[in-house]
mmCIF file of C-alpha atoms in Angstrom:
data_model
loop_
_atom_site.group_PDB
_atom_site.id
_atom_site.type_symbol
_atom_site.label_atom_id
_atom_site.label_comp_id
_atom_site.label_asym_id
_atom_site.label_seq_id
_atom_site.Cartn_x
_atom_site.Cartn_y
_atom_site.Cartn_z
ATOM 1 C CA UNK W 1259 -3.809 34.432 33.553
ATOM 2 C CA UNK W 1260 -2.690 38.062 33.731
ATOM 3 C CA UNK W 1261 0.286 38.964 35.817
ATOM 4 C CA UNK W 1262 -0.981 40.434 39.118
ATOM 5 C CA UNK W 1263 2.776 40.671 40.680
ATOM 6 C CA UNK W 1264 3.730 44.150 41.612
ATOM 7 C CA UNK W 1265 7.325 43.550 40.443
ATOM 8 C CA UNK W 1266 6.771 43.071 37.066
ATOM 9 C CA UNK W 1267 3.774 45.170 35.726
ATOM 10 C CA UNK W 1268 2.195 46.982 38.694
ATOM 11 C CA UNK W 1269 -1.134 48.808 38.992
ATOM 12 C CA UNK W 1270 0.191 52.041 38.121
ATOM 13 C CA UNK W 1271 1.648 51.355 34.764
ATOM 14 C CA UNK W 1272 -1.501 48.671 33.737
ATOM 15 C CA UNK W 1273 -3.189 51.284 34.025
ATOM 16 C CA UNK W 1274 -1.038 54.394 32.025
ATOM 17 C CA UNK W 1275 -3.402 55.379 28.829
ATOM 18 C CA UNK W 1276 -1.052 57.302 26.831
ATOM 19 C CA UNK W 1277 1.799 54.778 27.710
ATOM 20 C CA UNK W 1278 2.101 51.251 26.213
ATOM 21 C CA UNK W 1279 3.319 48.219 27.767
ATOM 22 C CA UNK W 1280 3.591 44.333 26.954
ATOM 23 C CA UNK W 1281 4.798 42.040 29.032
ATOM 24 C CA UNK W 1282 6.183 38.658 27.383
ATOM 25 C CA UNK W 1283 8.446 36.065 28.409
ATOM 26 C CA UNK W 1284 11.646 34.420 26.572
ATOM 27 C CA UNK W 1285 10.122 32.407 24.343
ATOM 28 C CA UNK W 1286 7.946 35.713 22.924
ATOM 29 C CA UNK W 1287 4.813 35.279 24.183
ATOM 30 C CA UNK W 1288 2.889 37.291 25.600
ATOM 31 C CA UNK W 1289 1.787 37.873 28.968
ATOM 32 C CA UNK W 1290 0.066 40.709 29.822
ATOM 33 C CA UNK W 1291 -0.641 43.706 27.813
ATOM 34 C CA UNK W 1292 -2.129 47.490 29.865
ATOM 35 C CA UNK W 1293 -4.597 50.067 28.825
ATOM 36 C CA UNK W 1294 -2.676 52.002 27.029
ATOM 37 C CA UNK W 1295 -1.590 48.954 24.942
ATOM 38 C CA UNK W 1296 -4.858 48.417 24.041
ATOM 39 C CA UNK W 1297 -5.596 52.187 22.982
ATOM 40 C CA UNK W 1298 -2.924 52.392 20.909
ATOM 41 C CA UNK W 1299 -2.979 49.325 18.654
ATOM 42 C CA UNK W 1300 -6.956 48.055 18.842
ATOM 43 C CA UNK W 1301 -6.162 44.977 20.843
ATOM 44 C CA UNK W 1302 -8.229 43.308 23.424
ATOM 45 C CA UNK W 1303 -5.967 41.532 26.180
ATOM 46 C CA UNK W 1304 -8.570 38.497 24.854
ATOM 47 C CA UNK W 1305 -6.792 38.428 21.650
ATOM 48 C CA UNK W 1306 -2.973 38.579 22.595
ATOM 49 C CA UNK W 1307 -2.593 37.130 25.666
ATOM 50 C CA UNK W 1308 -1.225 33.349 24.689
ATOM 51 C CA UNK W 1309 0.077 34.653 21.498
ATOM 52 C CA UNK W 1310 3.856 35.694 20.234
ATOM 53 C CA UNK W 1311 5.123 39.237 19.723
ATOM 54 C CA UNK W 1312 6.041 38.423 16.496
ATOM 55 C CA UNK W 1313 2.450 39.320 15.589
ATOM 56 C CA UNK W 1314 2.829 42.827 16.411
ATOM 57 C CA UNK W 1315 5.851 43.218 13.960
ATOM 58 C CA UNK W 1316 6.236 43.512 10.023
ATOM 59 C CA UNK W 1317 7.212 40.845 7.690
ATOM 60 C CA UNK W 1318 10.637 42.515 6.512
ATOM 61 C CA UNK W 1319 11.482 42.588 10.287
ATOM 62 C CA UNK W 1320 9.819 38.972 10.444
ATOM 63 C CA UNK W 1321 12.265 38.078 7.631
ATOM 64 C CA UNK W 1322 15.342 39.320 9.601
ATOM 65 C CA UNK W 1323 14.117 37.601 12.761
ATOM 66 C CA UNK W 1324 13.840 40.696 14.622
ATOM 67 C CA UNK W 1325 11.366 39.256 17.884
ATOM 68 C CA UNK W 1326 13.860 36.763 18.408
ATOM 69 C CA UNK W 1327 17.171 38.859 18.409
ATOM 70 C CA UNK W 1328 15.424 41.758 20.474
ATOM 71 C CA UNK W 1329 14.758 39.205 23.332
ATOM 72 C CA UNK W 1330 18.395 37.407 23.444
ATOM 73 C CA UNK W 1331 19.663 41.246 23.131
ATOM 74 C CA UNK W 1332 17.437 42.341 25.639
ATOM 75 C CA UNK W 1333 18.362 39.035 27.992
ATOM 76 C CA UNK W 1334 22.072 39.761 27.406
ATOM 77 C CA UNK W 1335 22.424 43.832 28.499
ATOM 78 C CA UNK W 1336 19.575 43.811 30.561
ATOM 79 C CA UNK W 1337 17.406 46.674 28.344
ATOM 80 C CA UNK W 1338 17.252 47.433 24.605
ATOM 81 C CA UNK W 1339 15.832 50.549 22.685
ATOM 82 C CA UNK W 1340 14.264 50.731 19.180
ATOM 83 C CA UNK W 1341 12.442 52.687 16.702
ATOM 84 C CA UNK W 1342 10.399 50.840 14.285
ATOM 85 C CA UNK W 1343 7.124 50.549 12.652
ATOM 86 C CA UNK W 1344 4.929 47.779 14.537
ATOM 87 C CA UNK W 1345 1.567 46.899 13.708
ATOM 88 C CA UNK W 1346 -2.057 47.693 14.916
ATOM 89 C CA UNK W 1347 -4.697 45.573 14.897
ATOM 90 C CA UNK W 1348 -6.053 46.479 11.872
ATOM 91 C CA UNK W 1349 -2.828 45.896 9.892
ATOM 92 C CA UNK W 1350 -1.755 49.302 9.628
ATOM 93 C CA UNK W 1351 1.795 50.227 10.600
ATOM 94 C CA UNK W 1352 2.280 53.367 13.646
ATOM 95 C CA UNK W 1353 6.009 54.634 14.165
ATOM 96 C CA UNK W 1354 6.797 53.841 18.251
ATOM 97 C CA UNK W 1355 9.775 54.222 20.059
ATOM 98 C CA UNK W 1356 10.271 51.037 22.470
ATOM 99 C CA UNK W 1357 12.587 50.059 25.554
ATOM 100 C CA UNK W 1358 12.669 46.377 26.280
ATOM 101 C CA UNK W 1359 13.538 45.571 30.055
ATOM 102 C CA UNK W 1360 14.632 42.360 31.364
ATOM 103 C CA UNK W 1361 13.262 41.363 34.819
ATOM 104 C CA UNK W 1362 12.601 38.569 37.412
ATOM 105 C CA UNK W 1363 9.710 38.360 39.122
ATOM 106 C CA UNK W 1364 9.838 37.394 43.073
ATOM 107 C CA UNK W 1365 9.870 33.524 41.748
ATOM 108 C CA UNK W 1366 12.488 33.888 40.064
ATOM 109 C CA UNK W 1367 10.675 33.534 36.621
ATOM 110 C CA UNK W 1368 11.347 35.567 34.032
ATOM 111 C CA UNK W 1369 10.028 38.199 31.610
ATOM 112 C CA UNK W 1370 10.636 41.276 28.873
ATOM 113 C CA UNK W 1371 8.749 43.963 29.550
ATOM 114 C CA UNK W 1372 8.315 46.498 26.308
ATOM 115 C CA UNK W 1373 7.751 49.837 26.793
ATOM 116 C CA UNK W 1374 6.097 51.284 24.056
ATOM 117 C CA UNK W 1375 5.641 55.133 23.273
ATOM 118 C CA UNK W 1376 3.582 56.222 20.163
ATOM 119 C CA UNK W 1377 5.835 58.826 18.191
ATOM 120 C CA UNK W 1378 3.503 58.637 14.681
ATOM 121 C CA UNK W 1379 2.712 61.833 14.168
ATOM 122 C CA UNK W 1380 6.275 62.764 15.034
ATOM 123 C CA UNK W 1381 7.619 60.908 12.627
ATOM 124 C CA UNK W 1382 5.214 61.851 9.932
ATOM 125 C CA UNK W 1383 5.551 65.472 10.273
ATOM 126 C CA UNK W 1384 9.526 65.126 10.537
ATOM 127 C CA UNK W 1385 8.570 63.022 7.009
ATOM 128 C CA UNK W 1386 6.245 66.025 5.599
ATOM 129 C CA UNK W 1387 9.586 68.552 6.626
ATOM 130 C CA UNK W 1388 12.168 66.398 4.701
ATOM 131 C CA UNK W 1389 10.156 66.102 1.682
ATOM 132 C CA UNK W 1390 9.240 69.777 1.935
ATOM 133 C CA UNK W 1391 12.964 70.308 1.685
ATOM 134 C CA UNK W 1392 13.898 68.107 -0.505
ATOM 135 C CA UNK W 1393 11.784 70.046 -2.751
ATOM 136 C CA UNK W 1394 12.985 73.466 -1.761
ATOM 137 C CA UNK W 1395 16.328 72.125 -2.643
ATOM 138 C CA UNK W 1396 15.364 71.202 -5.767
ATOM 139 C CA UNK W 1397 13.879 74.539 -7.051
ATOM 140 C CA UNK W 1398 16.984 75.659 -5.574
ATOM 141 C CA UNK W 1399 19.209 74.005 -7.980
ATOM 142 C CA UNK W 1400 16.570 74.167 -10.537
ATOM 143 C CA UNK W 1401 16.897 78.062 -10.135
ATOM 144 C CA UNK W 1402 20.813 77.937 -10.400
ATOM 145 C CA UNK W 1403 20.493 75.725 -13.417
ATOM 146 C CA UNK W 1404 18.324 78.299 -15.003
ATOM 147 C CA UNK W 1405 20.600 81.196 -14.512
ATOM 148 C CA UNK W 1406 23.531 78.792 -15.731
ATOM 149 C CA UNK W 1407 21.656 77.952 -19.290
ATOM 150 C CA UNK W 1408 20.133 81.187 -19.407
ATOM 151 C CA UNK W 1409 23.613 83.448 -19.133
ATOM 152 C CA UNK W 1410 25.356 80.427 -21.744
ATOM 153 C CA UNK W 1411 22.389 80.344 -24.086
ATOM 154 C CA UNK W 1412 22.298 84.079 -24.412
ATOM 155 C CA UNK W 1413 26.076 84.291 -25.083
ATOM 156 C CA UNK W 1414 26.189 82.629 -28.672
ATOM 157 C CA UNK W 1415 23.373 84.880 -30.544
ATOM 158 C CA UNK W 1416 25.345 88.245 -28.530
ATOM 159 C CA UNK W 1417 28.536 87.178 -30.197
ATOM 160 C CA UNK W 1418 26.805 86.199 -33.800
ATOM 161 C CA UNK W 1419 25.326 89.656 -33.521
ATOM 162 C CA UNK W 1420 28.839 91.070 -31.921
ATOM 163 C CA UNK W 1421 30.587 89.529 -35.354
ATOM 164 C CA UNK W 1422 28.057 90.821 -37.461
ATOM 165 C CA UNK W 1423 28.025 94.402 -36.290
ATOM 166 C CA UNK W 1424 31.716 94.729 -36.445
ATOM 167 C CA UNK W 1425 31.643 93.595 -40.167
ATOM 168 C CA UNK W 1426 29.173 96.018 -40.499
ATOM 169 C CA UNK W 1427 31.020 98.628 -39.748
ATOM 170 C CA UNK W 1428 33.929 97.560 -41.500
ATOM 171 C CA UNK W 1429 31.995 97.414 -44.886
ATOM 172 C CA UNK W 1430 29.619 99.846 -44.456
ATOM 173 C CA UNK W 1431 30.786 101.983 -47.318
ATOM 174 C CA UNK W 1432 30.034 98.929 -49.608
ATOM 175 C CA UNK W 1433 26.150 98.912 -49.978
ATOM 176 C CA UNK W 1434 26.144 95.245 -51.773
ATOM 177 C CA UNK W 1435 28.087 93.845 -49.007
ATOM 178 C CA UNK W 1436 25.914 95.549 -45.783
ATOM 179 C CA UNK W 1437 22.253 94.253 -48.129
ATOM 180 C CA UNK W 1438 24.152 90.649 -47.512
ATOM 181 C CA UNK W 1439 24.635 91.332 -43.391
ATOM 182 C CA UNK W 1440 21.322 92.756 -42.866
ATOM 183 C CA UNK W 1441 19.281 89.530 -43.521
ATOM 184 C CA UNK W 1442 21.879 87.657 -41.217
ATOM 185 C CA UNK W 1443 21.986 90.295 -38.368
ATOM 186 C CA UNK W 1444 18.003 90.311 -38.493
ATOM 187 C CA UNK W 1445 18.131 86.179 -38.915
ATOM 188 C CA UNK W 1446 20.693 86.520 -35.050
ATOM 189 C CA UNK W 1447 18.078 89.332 -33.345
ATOM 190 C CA UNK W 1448 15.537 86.921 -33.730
ATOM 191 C CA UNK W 1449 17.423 83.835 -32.487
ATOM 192 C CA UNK W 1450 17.832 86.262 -29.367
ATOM 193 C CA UNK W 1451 14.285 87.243 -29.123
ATOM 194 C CA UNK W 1452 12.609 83.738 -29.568
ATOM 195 C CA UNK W 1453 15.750 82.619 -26.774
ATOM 196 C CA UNK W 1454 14.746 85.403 -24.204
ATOM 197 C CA UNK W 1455 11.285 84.809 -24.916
ATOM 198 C CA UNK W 1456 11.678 81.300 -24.206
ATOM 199 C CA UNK W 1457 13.702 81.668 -20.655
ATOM 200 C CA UNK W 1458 11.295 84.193 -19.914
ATOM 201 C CA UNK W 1459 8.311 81.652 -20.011
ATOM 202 C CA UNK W 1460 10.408 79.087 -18.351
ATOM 203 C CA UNK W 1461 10.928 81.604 -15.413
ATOM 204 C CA UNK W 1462 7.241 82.567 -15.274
ATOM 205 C CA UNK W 1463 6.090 79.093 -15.064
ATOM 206 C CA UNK W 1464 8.702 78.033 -12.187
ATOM 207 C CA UNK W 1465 7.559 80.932 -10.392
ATOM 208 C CA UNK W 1466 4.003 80.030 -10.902
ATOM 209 C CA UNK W 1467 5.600 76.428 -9.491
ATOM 210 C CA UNK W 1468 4.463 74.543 -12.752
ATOM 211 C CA UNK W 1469 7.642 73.524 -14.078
ATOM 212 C CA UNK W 1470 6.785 69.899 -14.017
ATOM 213 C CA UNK W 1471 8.260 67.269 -16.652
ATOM 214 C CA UNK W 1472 6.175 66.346 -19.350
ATOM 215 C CA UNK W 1473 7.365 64.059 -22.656
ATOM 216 C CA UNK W 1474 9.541 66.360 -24.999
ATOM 217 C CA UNK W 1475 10.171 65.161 -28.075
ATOM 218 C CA UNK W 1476 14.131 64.536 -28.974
ATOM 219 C CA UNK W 1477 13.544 65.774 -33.014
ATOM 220 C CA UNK W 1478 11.731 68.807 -32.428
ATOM 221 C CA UNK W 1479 14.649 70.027 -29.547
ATOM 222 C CA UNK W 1480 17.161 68.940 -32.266
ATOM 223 C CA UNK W 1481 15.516 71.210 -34.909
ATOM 224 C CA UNK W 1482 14.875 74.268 -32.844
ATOM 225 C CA UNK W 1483 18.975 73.774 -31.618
ATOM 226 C CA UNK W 1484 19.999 73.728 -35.497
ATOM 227 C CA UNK W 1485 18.337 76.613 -36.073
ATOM 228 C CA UNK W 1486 19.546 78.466 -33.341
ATOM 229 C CA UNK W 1487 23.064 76.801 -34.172
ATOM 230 C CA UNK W 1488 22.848 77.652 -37.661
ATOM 231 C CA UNK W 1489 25.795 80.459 -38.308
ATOM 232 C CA UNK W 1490 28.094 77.856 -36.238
ATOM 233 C CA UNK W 1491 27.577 74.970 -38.478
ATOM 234 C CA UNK W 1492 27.567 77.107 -41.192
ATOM 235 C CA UNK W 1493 30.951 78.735 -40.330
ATOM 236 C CA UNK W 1494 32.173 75.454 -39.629
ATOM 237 C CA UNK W 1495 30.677 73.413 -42.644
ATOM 238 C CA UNK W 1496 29.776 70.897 -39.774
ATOM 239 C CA UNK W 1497 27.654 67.288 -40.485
ATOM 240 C CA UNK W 1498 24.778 67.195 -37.997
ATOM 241 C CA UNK W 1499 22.607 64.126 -38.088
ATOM 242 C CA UNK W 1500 20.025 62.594 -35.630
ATOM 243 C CA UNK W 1501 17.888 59.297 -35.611
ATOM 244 C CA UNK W 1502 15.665 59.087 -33.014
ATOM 245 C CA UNK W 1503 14.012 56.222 -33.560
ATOM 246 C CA UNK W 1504 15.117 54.243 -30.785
ATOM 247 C CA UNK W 1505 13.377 56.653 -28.262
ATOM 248 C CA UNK W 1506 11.722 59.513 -29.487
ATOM 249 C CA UNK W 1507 10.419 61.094 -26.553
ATOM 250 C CA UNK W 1508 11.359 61.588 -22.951
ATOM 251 C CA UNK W 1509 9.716 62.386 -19.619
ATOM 252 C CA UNK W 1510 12.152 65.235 -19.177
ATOM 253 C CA UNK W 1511 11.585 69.325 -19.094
ATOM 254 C CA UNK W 1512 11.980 69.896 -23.091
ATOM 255 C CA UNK W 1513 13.766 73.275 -22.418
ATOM 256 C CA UNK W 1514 16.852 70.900 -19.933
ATOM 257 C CA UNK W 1515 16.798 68.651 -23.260
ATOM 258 C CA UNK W 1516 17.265 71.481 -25.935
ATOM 259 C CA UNK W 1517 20.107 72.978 -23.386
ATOM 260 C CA UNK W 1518 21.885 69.443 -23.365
ATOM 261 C CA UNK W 1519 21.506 68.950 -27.043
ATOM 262 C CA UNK W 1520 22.757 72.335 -27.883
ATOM 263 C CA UNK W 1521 25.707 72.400 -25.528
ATOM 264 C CA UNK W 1522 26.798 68.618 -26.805
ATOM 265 C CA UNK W 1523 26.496 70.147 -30.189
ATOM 266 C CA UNK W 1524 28.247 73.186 -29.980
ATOM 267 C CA UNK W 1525 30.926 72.028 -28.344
ATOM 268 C CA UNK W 1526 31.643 69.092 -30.678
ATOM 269 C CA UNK W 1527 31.781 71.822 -33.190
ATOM 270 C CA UNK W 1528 33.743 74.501 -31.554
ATOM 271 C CA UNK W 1529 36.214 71.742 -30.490
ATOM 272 C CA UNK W 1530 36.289 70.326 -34.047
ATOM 273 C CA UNK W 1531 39.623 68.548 -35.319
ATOM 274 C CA UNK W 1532 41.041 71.431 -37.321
ATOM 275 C CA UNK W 1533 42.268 68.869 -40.216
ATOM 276 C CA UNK W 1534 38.714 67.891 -40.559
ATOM 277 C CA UNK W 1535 35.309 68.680 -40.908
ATOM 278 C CA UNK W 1536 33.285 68.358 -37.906
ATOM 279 C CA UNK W 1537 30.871 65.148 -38.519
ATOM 280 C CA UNK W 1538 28.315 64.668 -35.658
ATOM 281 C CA UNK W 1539 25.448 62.233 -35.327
ATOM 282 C CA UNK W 1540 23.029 61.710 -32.404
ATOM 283 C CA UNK W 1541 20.918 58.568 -31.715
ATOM 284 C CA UNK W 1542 19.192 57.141 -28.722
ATOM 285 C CA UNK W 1543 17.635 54.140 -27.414
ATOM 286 C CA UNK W 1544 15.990 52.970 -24.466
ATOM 287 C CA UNK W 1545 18.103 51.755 -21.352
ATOM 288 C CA UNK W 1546 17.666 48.653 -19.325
ATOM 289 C CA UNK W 1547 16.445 50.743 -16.200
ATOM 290 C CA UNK W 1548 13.775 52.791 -17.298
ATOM 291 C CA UNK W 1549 15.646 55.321 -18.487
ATOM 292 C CA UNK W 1550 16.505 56.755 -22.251
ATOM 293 C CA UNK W 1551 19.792 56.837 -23.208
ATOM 294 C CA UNK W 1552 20.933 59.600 -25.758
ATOM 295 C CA UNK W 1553 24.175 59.140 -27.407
ATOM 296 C CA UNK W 1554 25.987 62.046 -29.006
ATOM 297 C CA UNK W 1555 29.521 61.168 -31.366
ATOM 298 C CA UNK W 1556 31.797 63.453 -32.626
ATOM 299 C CA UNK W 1557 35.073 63.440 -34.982
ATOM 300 C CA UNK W 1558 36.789 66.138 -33.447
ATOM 301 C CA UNK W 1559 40.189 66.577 -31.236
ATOM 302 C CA UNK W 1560 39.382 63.970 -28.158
ATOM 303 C CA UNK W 1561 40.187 64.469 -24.745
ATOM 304 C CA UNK W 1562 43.131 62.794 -22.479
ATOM 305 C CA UNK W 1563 41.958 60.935 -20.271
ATOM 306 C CA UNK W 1564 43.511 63.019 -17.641
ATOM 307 C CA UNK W 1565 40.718 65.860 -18.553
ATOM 308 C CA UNK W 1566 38.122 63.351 -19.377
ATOM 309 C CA UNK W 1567 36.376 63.888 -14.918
ATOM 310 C CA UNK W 1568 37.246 67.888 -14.935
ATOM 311 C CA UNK W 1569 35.717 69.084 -18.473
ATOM 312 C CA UNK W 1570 32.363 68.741 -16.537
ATOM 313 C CA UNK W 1571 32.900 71.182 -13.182
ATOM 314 C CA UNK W 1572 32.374 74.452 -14.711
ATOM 315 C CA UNK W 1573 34.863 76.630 -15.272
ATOM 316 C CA UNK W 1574 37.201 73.938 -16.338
ATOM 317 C CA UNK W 1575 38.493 73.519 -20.108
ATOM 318 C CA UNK W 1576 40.333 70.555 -21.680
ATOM 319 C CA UNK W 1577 41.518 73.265 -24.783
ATOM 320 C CA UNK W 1578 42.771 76.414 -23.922
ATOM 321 C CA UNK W 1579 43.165 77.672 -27.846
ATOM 322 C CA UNK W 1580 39.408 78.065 -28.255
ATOM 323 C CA UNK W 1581 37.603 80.930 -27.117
ATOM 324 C CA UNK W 1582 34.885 79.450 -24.356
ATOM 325 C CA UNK W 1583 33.729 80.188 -21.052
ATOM 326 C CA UNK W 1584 34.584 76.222 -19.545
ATOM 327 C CA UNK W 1585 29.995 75.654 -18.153
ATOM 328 C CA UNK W 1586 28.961 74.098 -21.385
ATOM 329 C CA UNK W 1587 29.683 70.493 -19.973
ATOM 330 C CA UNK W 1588 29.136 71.730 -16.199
ATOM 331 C CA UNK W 1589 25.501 72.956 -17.495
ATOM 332 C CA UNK W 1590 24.977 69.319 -18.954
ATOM 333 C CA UNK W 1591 26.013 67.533 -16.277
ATOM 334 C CA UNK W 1592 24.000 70.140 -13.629
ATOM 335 C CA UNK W 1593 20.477 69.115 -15.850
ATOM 336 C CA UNK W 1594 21.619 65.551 -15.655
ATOM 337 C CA UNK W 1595 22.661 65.004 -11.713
ATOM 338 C CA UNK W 1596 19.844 66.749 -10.888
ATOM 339 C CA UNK W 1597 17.158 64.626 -12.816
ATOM 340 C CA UNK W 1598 18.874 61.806 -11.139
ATOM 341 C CA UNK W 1599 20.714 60.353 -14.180
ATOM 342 C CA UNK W 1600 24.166 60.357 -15.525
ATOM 343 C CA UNK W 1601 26.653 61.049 -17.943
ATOM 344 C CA UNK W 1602 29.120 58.686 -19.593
ATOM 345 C CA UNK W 1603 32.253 59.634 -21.742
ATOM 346 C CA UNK W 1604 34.294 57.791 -24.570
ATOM 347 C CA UNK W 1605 37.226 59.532 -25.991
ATOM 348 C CA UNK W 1606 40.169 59.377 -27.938
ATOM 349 C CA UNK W 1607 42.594 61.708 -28.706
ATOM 350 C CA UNK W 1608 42.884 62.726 -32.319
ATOM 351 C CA UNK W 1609 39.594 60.574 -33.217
ATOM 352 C CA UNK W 1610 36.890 62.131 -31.520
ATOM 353 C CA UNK W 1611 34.570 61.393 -28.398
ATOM 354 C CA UNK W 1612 31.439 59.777 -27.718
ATOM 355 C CA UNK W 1613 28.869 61.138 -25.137
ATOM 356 C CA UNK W 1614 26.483 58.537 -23.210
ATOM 357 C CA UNK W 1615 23.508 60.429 -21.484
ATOM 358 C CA UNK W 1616 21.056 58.614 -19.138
ATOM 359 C CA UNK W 1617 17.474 60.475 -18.559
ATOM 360 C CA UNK W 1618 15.552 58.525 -16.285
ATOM 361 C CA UNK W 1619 12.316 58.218 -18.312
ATOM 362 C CA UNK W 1620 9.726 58.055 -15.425
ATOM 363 C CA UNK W 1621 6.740 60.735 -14.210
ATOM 364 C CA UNK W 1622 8.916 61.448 -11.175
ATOM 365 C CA UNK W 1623 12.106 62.598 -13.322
#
């Protein structure tokens, strides 16, 4: 029978619409349920009344026993609050805010009243804002990373063409030797165009707000990064090799991927044992987490371990006798962080290093 007693669920709050209330007893079951109970979650008092409150919650809460340590919490301290999903009639889930009150009724019998207030829509929109700045955060850092790879990627063919032009003038009085710099200086002004042309549509389409991953192939970033690498591993007489076999493509933005290759590449070579030729080979395979795992070895100097966390903050340098700016690794490890995956480093000094990068390798990344 419903509860008629003004003491525990009088006429005034049975009959509140916009506010819900069930009334149960210590053993969960409930009681007596009011209007706005009944508005809000699609239940008759018909079809509760007898039954236990556990109905109205999810199985993950189910599975933690929830019902049954809100009512010994609620019995202990006399009231209880709680924000939660509970469940409508219909199955689906509605965000509420609840207080559970202990009381006596004037027979001394007890009950739990709930208190329930629907906060949905609340908690959806505060949902819609967190995601909405989430993603503002990411263009954000998206943005920075594009300055950071644009300034670094622009610096090599400036200084190729830099070189050139002061050989140039130093030999300009020897026609044989300027016919040999002008193929090499036009070969450097168009590894700058094809460079700015490239950042330029990589601005456009983040502006346009297109700048989704799609699958970009690991050989075809390795070839464009030789060729734009080409006086360095020239100058150096460097060993580049690649098998890619193990994972050839990756959901990842292929312009991130040719700024991580060419960054682990030209640093292996500007930080190149100087007994030695540089010798470095690249390989990947695929991870046990969904992700593709890209591994990058060198020959060349090693780092301490002591310098093995900093080399990736920019600014920061493990070698100090080779002319660099200290973002190569910083850049790398920006792209990586921010695509959610990481970076792993083997090294020893006077034997080379070995660089372990995770892409996560899903439609999301």
């Amino acid at each position: 029978m419903p509860l008629t007693s003004p003491v525990v669920f009088n006429t005034v709050l049975k009959h509140a619409s916009f506010t819900s209330i069930v009334v149960f007893d210590p053993d969960g079951i409930i009681q007596d349920i009011n209007d706005g109970f009944q508005k809000t979650f699609g239940f008759t008092r018909e079809s509760v009344i007898g039954k236990n409150i556990a109905l109205l919650y999810s199985q993950n809460d189910l599975d933690k026993d929830l019902p049954d340590r809100m009512i010994k919490e609620t019995m202990s301290s006399g009231s209880r609050h709680d924000e939660r999903y509970l469940n409508r009639h219909d199955g689906s889930p509605i965000w509420v805010h609840m207080e559970c009150i202990y009381a006596k009724d004037e027979n001394g019998q007890e009950y739990l009243a709930k208190i329930i207030t629907d906060i949905n829509k609340e908690k959806l929109l505060g949902q819609k804002l967190q995601e909405k700045n989430q993603l503002q955060e990411k263009a954000i850092k998206d943005n920075e990373t594009f300055i950071y790879t644009a300034s670094h990627d622009l610096s090599s063919p400036v200084s190729n063409i830099e070189g050139l032009l002061t050989t140039l003038g130093e030999v300009y009085h020897d026609p044989a030797e300027v016919k040999l710099l002008i193929p090499l200086l036009r070969a450097s002004v168009e590894r700058l165009k094809n460079k700015i042309g490239e950042l330029s549509a990589i601005g456009r389409i983040q502006e346009e707000g297109k700048g989704k991953a799609a699958y970009a192939a690991f050989q075809k970033s390795f070839e464009d990064v030789l060729f734009f690498l080409e006086e360095e591993i020239k100058t150096s007489e460097a060993e580049v090799s690649a098998d890619f076999s193990g994972a050839p493509t990756v959901n990842f933005s292929q312009k991130n991927l040719k700024s991580v290759l060419q960054n682990l590449i030209s640093n292996a070579i500007k930080y190149r044992h100087p007994q030695r030729k540089p010798v470095i080979s690249l390989w990947t395979e695929r991870g046990d987490k969904g992700n593709v795992v890209l591994h990058v070895r060198d020959n060349g100097r090693g780092i301490e371990p002591k310098d093995q966390e900093r080399i990736f903050h920019m600014y920061k340098r493990a070698h100090f006798d080779v002319e660099g700016t200290g973002v190569g690794l910083g850049i790398v490890k920006k792209i990586i962080d921010d695509s959610g995956g990481k970076i792993e480093l083997e090294s020893k000094v006077g034997e080379g290093s070995v660089f372990k990068i995770y892409i996560q390798d899903t439609k999301d990344s």
